[in-house]
């Protein structure tokens, strides 16, 4: 109750409170303001957080995939293997059948990770592309976040390298024909040390082409420099890998440029983003982060043009890498300009600081931000059954951390940066995350995301190359993804090689997302936290999502041993929402024989969840 009142004060009456503070010299004004605020609080619901209507009428479900891995049928998987040895998926491998399979999961956006050309050790010099230096490339295939040419796509992904852009454009058309939308990465903070655009349109000036390299910082420069010093390859303990023979410990860069993760030294460390160069948005980091935004820095204009270029290719959204490392002022300026080309574009920011979430949404104009540090981290502790795991972290997310803007937060349990759920380092078994997946998909009205292979329990095993055996699916190497390949079934994309358990897991995801994408309560409804009842402990959580059309009771039991047994009392205000449907557990479509009244008896087994329409 206290939290709800606090939220109402913050959301409903903030402007009035501010007005009261400005006029506090007048006793009469203070009294009038206090009475008005009190009236607003009393007249509104005192225990539910109102979710503003989101920009779409349907919950967004994003499916992230790397084309290089997604369509690769090769099962060789030699550590540090070449493209000839281990193979690579292509744009053309993402067929109509593949898209149908993705759409079965009630996905409506596909994020094609690594589509844009990035630094790589594969030789495409026959096509006019200079071979990259192995001393500043991570892995054989290279990081998708070390962009080599912002106006080109990755030649690895083309069957006919000369027609690689046409193959990408055809993929966009195929995706749209299935009524799916396309997201690609926008990497604004840094580029590859070897950046050079061979594919740029006429009159486009390359990054750094007009820089004054004698200046460490200039608002007119695209990069930051360390004048008078050559770049030195970071030192590290040598590893006897197939790539090592290609490395001579040297890279020609004079003067040295600052490294992507804000390292202003001629020799970054091996743990730094040494393969990238920091872009200059007019912030002088070495002098108190003083800003020079007027006139508009050249990087701003170049990045705007790049975003517009891909928008004209039919891209429907951009996942913006490390959005917090780029000034809010840039986002405030660029996003509205690009949306003039397509008002329905979505901008999704990778963000990790809850203290500035609201600022990046309000001032930065982002549509959605990662809910990583809040919900993901808390759910991971619950999934792993860690001693400090507590469902109070779920409450904190929507009641405090993202109160009032939860519908702008993207929820997920896997992506390319995080450990696979089924990996030994995370949970060891994909099914242990199902209660968390239910919470992720139902807690807010914002998007929910799947990472390819998650729905079939991909464990991310093996030392693929640069990343080592780190419980993740590599983004740096050519590799086949075994559990995903079982669903791919040689290109049939019919799940023909899946085990019964894998089929059951995929069906669970399918049913859950069917429920959430067709639910008025999820997209437009309020949320009410169910108080502790029955034997509920700190690994059991329940809440109600309700709108004028629907009521859903969500019960998640993370406990590994105990069955959750409780009689959930429904508040009068929620009971006023009429429902003509019989009480049904939606994940199993099982009708529940529950007598009329103000309570719902629930019994939820260990590591499971229910979504009950009542």
mmCIF file of N, CA, C and O in Angstrom, residues 62 67 91 108-116 150-153 165 167-177 180-187 303-320 335 338-348 367:
data_model
loop_
_atom_site.group_PDB
_atom_site.id
_atom_site.type_symbol
_atom_site.label_atom_id
_atom_site.label_comp_id
_atom_site.label_asym_id
_atom_site.label_seq_id
_atom_site.Cartn_x
_atom_site.Cartn_y
_atom_site.Cartn_z
ATOM 1 N N UNK A 62 10.922 -10.820 -29.637
ATOM 2 C CA UNK A 62 12.114 -10.725 -30.487
ATOM 3 C C UNK A 62 12.858 -12.058 -30.462
ATOM 4 O O UNK A 62 13.063 -12.645 -29.402
ATOM 5 N N UNK A 67 23.113 -15.053 -38.227
ATOM 6 C CA UNK A 67 23.025 -15.811 -39.476
ATOM 7 C C UNK A 67 24.221 -16.729 -39.698
ATOM 8 O O UNK A 67 24.072 -17.823 -40.244
ATOM 9 N N UNK A 91 22.714 -15.827 -45.409
ATOM 10 C CA UNK A 91 21.399 -15.180 -45.446
ATOM 11 C C UNK A 91 20.376 -16.092 -46.111
ATOM 12 O O UNK A 91 19.233 -16.204 -45.666
ATOM 13 N N UNK A 108 7.503 -11.796 -33.473
ATOM 14 C CA UNK A 108 7.113 -10.814 -34.488
ATOM 15 C C UNK A 108 8.264 -9.908 -34.941
ATOM 16 O O UNK A 108 8.100 -9.128 -35.873
ATOM 17 N N UNK A 109 9.425 -10.011 -34.271
ATOM 18 C CA UNK A 109 10.639 -9.309 -34.716
ATOM 19 C C UNK A 109 11.789 -10.306 -34.727
ATOM 20 O O UNK A 109 11.938 -11.097 -33.786
ATOM 21 N N UNK A 110 12.620 -10.249 -35.769
ATOM 22 C CA UNK A 110 13.825 -11.079 -35.823
ATOM 23 C C UNK A 110 15.038 -10.150 -35.812
ATOM 24 O O UNK A 110 15.149 -9.255 -36.646
ATOM 25 N N UNK A 111 15.919 -10.377 -34.844
ATOM 26 C CA UNK A 111 17.148 -9.581 -34.733
ATOM 27 C C UNK A 111 18.279 -10.374 -35.385
ATOM 28 O O UNK A 111 18.712 -11.380 -34.870
ATOM 29 N N UNK A 112 18.715 -9.869 -36.552
ATOM 30 C CA UNK A 112 19.799 -10.499 -37.292
ATOM 31 C C UNK A 112 21.128 -9.913 -36.800
ATOM 32 O O UNK A 112 21.583 -8.862 -37.265
ATOM 33 N N UNK A 113 21.749 -10.604 -35.866
ATOM 34 C CA UNK A 113 22.987 -10.143 -35.241
ATOM 35 C C UNK A 113 24.175 -10.434 -36.149
ATOM 36 O O UNK A 113 24.321 -11.545 -36.654
ATOM 37 N N UNK A 114 25.023 -9.421 -36.320
ATOM 38 C CA UNK A 114 26.237 -9.613 -37.113
ATOM 39 C C UNK A 114 26.023 -9.537 -38.606
ATOM 40 O O UNK A 114 26.826 -10.072 -39.375
ATOM 41 N N UNK A 115 24.970 -8.860 -39.033
ATOM 42 C CA UNK A 115 24.708 -8.747 -40.472
ATOM 43 C C UNK A 115 25.669 -7.769 -41.149
ATOM 44 O O UNK A 115 26.057 -7.960 -42.305
ATOM 45 N N UNK A 116 26.056 -6.731 -40.442
ATOM 46 C CA UNK A 116 26.921 -5.705 -41.029
ATOM 47 C C UNK A 116 28.370 -6.183 -41.048
ATOM 48 O O UNK A 116 28.819 -6.917 -40.154
ATOM 49 N N UNK A 150 30.445 0.166 -42.407
ATOM 50 C CA UNK A 150 29.062 0.377 -41.994
ATOM 51 C C UNK A 150 28.076 0.362 -43.152
ATOM 52 O O UNK A 150 26.866 0.326 -42.936
ATOM 53 N N UNK A 151 28.567 0.389 -44.371
ATOM 54 C CA UNK A 151 27.672 0.400 -45.535
ATOM 55 C C UNK A 151 27.690 -0.935 -46.277
ATOM 56 O O UNK A 151 27.260 -1.021 -47.421
ATOM 57 N N UNK A 152 28.162 -1.970 -45.605
ATOM 58 C CA UNK A 152 28.261 -3.276 -46.260
ATOM 59 C C UNK A 152 27.766 -4.355 -45.303
ATOM 60 O O UNK A 152 27.641 -4.135 -44.098
ATOM 61 N N UNK A 153 27.473 -5.522 -45.861
ATOM 62 C CA UNK A 153 27.111 -6.672 -45.034
ATOM 63 C C UNK A 153 28.272 -7.661 -45.026
ATOM 64 O O UNK A 153 29.170 -7.611 -45.866
ATOM 65 N N UNK A 165 24.849 -7.834 -50.824
ATOM 66 C CA UNK A 165 23.816 -6.900 -50.387
ATOM 67 C C UNK A 165 22.450 -7.321 -50.908
ATOM 68 O O UNK A 165 21.440 -7.212 -50.202
ATOM 69 N N UNK A 167 21.501 -10.318 -51.423
ATOM 70 C CA UNK A 167 21.063 -11.468 -50.622
ATOM 71 C C UNK A 167 20.503 -11.006 -49.275
ATOM 72 O O UNK A 167 19.526 -11.574 -48.781
ATOM 73 N N UNK A 168 21.112 -9.968 -48.708
ATOM 74 C CA UNK A 168 20.554 -9.410 -47.474
ATOM 75 C C UNK A 168 19.188 -8.785 -47.738
ATOM 76 O O UNK A 168 18.233 -8.998 -46.975
ATOM 77 N N UNK A 169 19.076 -8.034 -48.806
ATOM 78 C CA UNK A 169 17.802 -7.389 -49.133
ATOM 79 C C UNK A 169 16.713 -8.428 -49.375
ATOM 80 O O UNK A 169 15.548 -8.223 -48.993
ATOM 81 N N UNK A 170 17.089 -9.545 -49.973
ATOM 82 C CA UNK A 170 16.107 -10.622 -50.192
ATOM 83 C C UNK A 170 15.657 -11.219 -48.858
ATOM 84 O O UNK A 170 14.482 -11.563 -48.687
ATOM 85 N N UNK A 171 16.584 -11.336 -47.909
ATOM 86 C CA UNK A 171 16.218 -11.832 -46.578
ATOM 87 C C UNK A 171 15.229 -10.881 -45.912
ATOM 88 O O UNK A 171 14.251 -11.329 -45.292
ATOM 89 N N UNK A 172 15.460 -9.596 -46.024
ATOM 90 C CA UNK A 172 14.536 -8.613 -45.455
ATOM 91 C C UNK A 172 13.145 -8.785 -46.078
ATOM 92 O O UNK A 172 12.127 -8.789 -45.363
ATOM 93 N N UNK A 173 13.107 -8.960 -47.377
ATOM 94 C CA UNK A 173 11.817 -9.138 -48.064
ATOM 95 C C UNK A 173 11.133 -10.426 -47.620
ATOM 96 O O UNK A 173 9.912 -10.447 -47.404
ATOM 97 N N UNK A 174 11.896 -11.522 -47.495
ATOM 98 C CA UNK A 174 11.312 -12.791 -47.039
ATOM 99 C C UNK A 174 10.745 -12.634 -45.633
ATOM 100 O O UNK A 174 9.671 -13.151 -45.318
ATOM 101 N N UNK A 175 11.494 -11.949 -44.788
ATOM 102 C CA UNK A 175 11.061 -11.753 -43.408
ATOM 103 C C UNK A 175 9.767 -10.954 -43.371
ATOM 104 O O UNK A 175 8.815 -11.312 -42.659
ATOM 105 N N UNK A 176 9.718 -9.881 -44.138
ATOM 106 C CA UNK A 176 8.508 -9.054 -44.183
ATOM 107 C C UNK A 176 7.325 -9.825 -44.766
ATOM 108 O O UNK A 176 6.175 -9.638 -44.332
ATOM 109 N N UNK A 177 7.597 -10.682 -45.739
ATOM 110 C CA UNK A 177 6.515 -11.454 -46.358
ATOM 111 C C UNK A 177 5.850 -12.392 -45.358
ATOM 112 O O UNK A 177 4.682 -12.774 -45.529
ATOM 113 N N UNK A 180 6.869 -10.587 -40.361
ATOM 114 C CA UNK A 180 7.862 -10.419 -39.303
ATOM 115 C C UNK A 180 8.668 -9.155 -39.600
ATOM 116 O O UNK A 180 8.845 -8.790 -40.764
ATOM 117 N N UNK A 181 9.158 -8.510 -38.559
ATOM 118 C CA UNK A 181 9.952 -7.298 -38.742
ATOM 119 C C UNK A 181 11.424 -7.572 -38.460
ATOM 120 O O UNK A 181 11.771 -8.526 -37.768
ATOM 121 N N UNK A 182 12.278 -6.695 -38.989
ATOM 122 C CA UNK A 182 13.722 -6.905 -38.977
ATOM 123 C C UNK A 182 14.405 -5.909 -38.046
ATOM 124 O O UNK A 182 14.191 -4.700 -38.153
ATOM 125 N N UNK A 183 15.250 -6.439 -37.154
ATOM 126 C CA UNK A 183 16.136 -5.616 -36.328
ATOM 127 C C UNK A 183 17.575 -5.961 -36.700
ATOM 128 O O UNK A 183 17.896 -7.126 -36.937
ATOM 129 N N UNK A 184 18.433 -4.955 -36.775
ATOM 130 C CA UNK A 184 19.870 -5.196 -36.914
ATOM 131 C C UNK A 184 20.597 -4.399 -35.838
ATOM 132 O O UNK A 184 20.019 -3.531 -35.185
ATOM 133 N N UNK A 185 21.867 -4.703 -35.667
ATOM 134 C CA UNK A 185 22.690 -3.982 -34.693
ATOM 135 C C UNK A 185 23.096 -2.620 -35.233
ATOM 136 O O UNK A 185 23.402 -2.457 -36.426
ATOM 137 N N UNK A 186 23.109 -1.646 -34.333
ATOM 138 C CA UNK A 186 23.742 -0.353 -34.592
ATOM 139 C C UNK A 186 24.812 -0.211 -33.520
ATOM 140 O O UNK A 186 24.509 -0.243 -32.330
ATOM 141 N N UNK A 187 26.057 -0.099 -33.942
ATOM 142 C CA UNK A 187 27.191 -0.077 -33.001
ATOM 143 C C UNK A 187 27.802 1.324 -33.051
ATOM 144 O O UNK A 187 28.714 1.583 -33.838
ATOM 145 N N UNK A 303 26.627 9.092 -38.435
ATOM 146 C CA UNK A 303 25.804 8.032 -37.868
ATOM 147 C C UNK A 303 24.334 8.187 -38.245
ATOM 148 O O UNK A 303 23.640 7.194 -38.485
ATOM 149 N N UNK A 304 23.867 9.407 -38.313
ATOM 150 C CA UNK A 304 22.483 9.625 -38.775
ATOM 151 C C UNK A 304 22.314 9.080 -40.191
ATOM 152 O O UNK A 304 21.335 8.375 -40.492
ATOM 153 N N UNK A 305 23.267 9.384 -41.055
ATOM 154 C CA UNK A 305 23.164 8.933 -42.443
ATOM 155 C C UNK A 305 23.228 7.411 -42.542
ATOM 156 O O UNK A 305 22.558 6.802 -43.381
ATOM 157 N N UNK A 306 24.027 6.781 -41.688
ATOM 158 C CA UNK A 306 24.110 5.311 -41.672
ATOM 159 C C UNK A 306 22.779 4.704 -41.254
ATOM 160 O O UNK A 306 22.287 3.748 -41.873
ATOM 161 N N UNK A 307 22.173 5.242 -40.203
ATOM 162 C CA UNK A 307 20.863 4.747 -39.761
ATOM 163 C C UNK A 307 19.808 4.908 -40.845
ATOM 164 O O UNK A 307 18.976 4.015 -41.067
ATOM 165 N N UNK A 308 19.820 6.034 -41.522
ATOM 166 C CA UNK A 308 18.844 6.275 -42.592
ATOM 167 C C UNK A 308 19.100 5.317 -43.759
ATOM 168 O O UNK A 308 18.159 4.791 -44.377
ATOM 169 N N UNK A 309 20.365 5.051 -44.053
ATOM 170 C CA UNK A 309 20.725 4.113 -45.123
ATOM 171 C C UNK A 309 20.086 2.750 -44.875
ATOM 172 O O UNK A 309 19.453 2.168 -45.769
ATOM 173 N N UNK A 310 20.223 2.227 -43.647
ATOM 174 C CA UNK A 310 19.662 0.903 -43.349
ATOM 175 C C UNK A 310 18.146 0.950 -43.223
ATOM 176 O O UNK A 310 17.456 -0.026 -43.531
ATOM 177 N N UNK A 311 17.613 2.069 -42.802
ATOM 178 C CA UNK A 311 16.153 2.214 -42.775
ATOM 179 C C UNK A 311 15.591 2.092 -44.184
ATOM 180 O O UNK A 311 14.562 1.437 -44.403
ATOM 181 N N UNK A 312 16.274 2.682 -45.144
ATOM 182 C CA UNK A 312 15.822 2.595 -46.539
ATOM 183 C C UNK A 312 16.000 1.189 -47.109
ATOM 184 O O UNK A 312 15.397 0.857 -48.132
ATOM 185 N N UNK A 313 16.807 0.357 -46.458
ATOM 186 C CA UNK A 313 16.933 -1.050 -46.850
ATOM 187 C C UNK A 313 15.772 -1.889 -46.318
ATOM 188 O O UNK A 313 15.694 -3.080 -46.603
ATOM 189 N N UNK A 314 14.899 -1.275 -45.516
ATOM 190 C CA UNK A 314 13.740 -2.003 -45.004
ATOM 191 C C UNK A 314 13.874 -2.462 -43.570
ATOM 192 O O UNK A 314 12.996 -3.178 -43.059
ATOM 193 N N UNK A 315 14.961 -2.064 -42.877
ATOM 194 C CA UNK A 315 15.136 -2.438 -41.481
ATOM 195 C C UNK A 315 14.077 -1.740 -40.627
ATOM 196 O O UNK A 315 13.771 -0.568 -40.825
ATOM 197 N N UNK A 316 13.505 -2.464 -39.662
ATOM 198 C CA UNK A 316 12.394 -1.951 -38.845
ATOM 199 C C UNK A 316 12.810 -1.527 -37.443
ATOM 200 O O UNK A 316 12.001 -0.970 -36.698
ATOM 201 N N UNK A 317 14.060 -1.812 -37.073
ATOM 202 C CA UNK A 317 14.492 -1.449 -35.737
ATOM 203 C C UNK A 317 15.982 -1.639 -35.573
ATOM 204 O O UNK A 317 16.628 -2.379 -36.335
ATOM 205 N N UNK A 318 16.534 -0.962 -34.571
ATOM 206 C CA UNK A 318 17.963 -1.028 -34.300
ATOM 207 C C UNK A 318 18.205 -1.373 -32.838
ATOM 208 O O UNK A 318 17.673 -0.719 -31.944
ATOM 209 N N UNK A 319 18.989 -2.427 -32.603
ATOM 210 C CA UNK A 319 19.478 -2.735 -31.262
ATOM 211 C C UNK A 319 20.788 -1.970 -31.129
ATOM 212 O O UNK A 319 21.770 -2.250 -31.824
ATOM 213 N N UNK A 320 20.807 -0.998 -30.240
ATOM 214 C CA UNK A 320 21.913 -0.053 -30.142
ATOM 215 C C UNK A 320 22.911 -0.518 -29.093
ATOM 216 O O UNK A 320 22.621 -0.509 -27.894
ATOM 217 N N UNK A 335 17.426 10.040 -32.999
ATOM 218 C CA UNK A 335 16.282 9.133 -33.116
ATOM 219 C C UNK A 335 15.080 9.813 -33.764
ATOM 220 O O UNK A 335 14.481 9.254 -34.695
ATOM 221 N N UNK A 338 15.703 10.068 -37.578
ATOM 222 C CA UNK A 338 15.592 8.812 -38.334
ATOM 223 C C UNK A 338 14.136 8.364 -38.397
ATOM 224 O O UNK A 338 13.689 7.819 -39.417
ATOM 225 N N UNK A 339 13.391 8.627 -37.344
ATOM 226 C CA UNK A 339 11.973 8.235 -37.344
ATOM 227 C C UNK A 339 11.130 9.060 -38.319
ATOM 228 O O UNK A 339 10.002 8.666 -38.630
ATOM 229 N N UNK A 340 11.670 10.151 -38.803
ATOM 230 C CA UNK A 340 10.971 10.878 -39.869
ATOM 231 C C UNK A 340 10.919 10.030 -41.138
ATOM 232 O O UNK A 340 10.001 10.151 -41.948
ATOM 233 N N UNK A 341 11.920 9.152 -41.287
ATOM 234 C CA UNK A 341 11.950 8.248 -42.454
ATOM 235 C C UNK A 341 10.950 7.107 -42.275
ATOM 236 O O UNK A 341 10.385 6.625 -43.248
ATOM 237 N N UNK A 342 10.770 6.657 -41.041
ATOM 238 C CA UNK A 342 9.816 5.597 -40.726
ATOM 239 C C UNK A 342 9.399 5.740 -39.263
ATOM 240 O O UNK A 342 10.134 5.321 -38.368
ATOM 241 N N UNK A 343 8.229 6.314 -39.001
ATOM 242 C CA UNK A 343 7.785 6.536 -37.619
ATOM 243 C C UNK A 343 7.625 5.264 -36.800
ATOM 244 O O UNK A 343 7.605 5.318 -35.575
ATOM 245 N N UNK A 344 7.510 4.099 -37.469
ATOM 246 C CA UNK A 344 7.303 2.846 -36.750
ATOM 247 C C UNK A 344 8.605 2.149 -36.358
ATOM 248 O O UNK A 344 8.578 1.061 -35.762
ATOM 249 N N UNK A 345 9.749 2.741 -36.672
ATOM 250 C CA UNK A 345 11.025 2.170 -36.244
ATOM 251 C C UNK A 345 11.064 2.037 -34.726
ATOM 252 O O UNK A 345 10.498 2.868 -34.006
ATOM 253 N N UNK A 346 11.754 1.007 -34.245
ATOM 254 C CA UNK A 346 11.987 0.917 -32.804
ATOM 255 C C UNK A 346 13.490 0.985 -32.539
ATOM 256 O O UNK A 346 14.300 0.455 -33.306
ATOM 257 N N UNK A 347 13.839 1.657 -31.455
ATOM 258 C CA UNK A 347 15.218 1.755 -31.006
ATOM 259 C C UNK A 347 15.322 1.084 -29.642
ATOM 260 O O UNK A 347 14.662 1.493 -28.689
ATOM 261 N N UNK A 348 16.161 0.060 -29.593
ATOM 262 C CA UNK A 348 16.336 -0.750 -28.398
ATOM 263 C C UNK A 348 17.754 -0.545 -27.885
ATOM 264 O O UNK A 348 18.723 -0.835 -28.586
ATOM 265 N N UNK A 367 12.894 3.572 -27.364
ATOM 266 C CA UNK A 367 11.613 2.886 -27.186
ATOM 267 C C UNK A 367 11.717 1.846 -26.078
ATOM 268 O O UNK A 367 10.788 1.688 -25.279
#
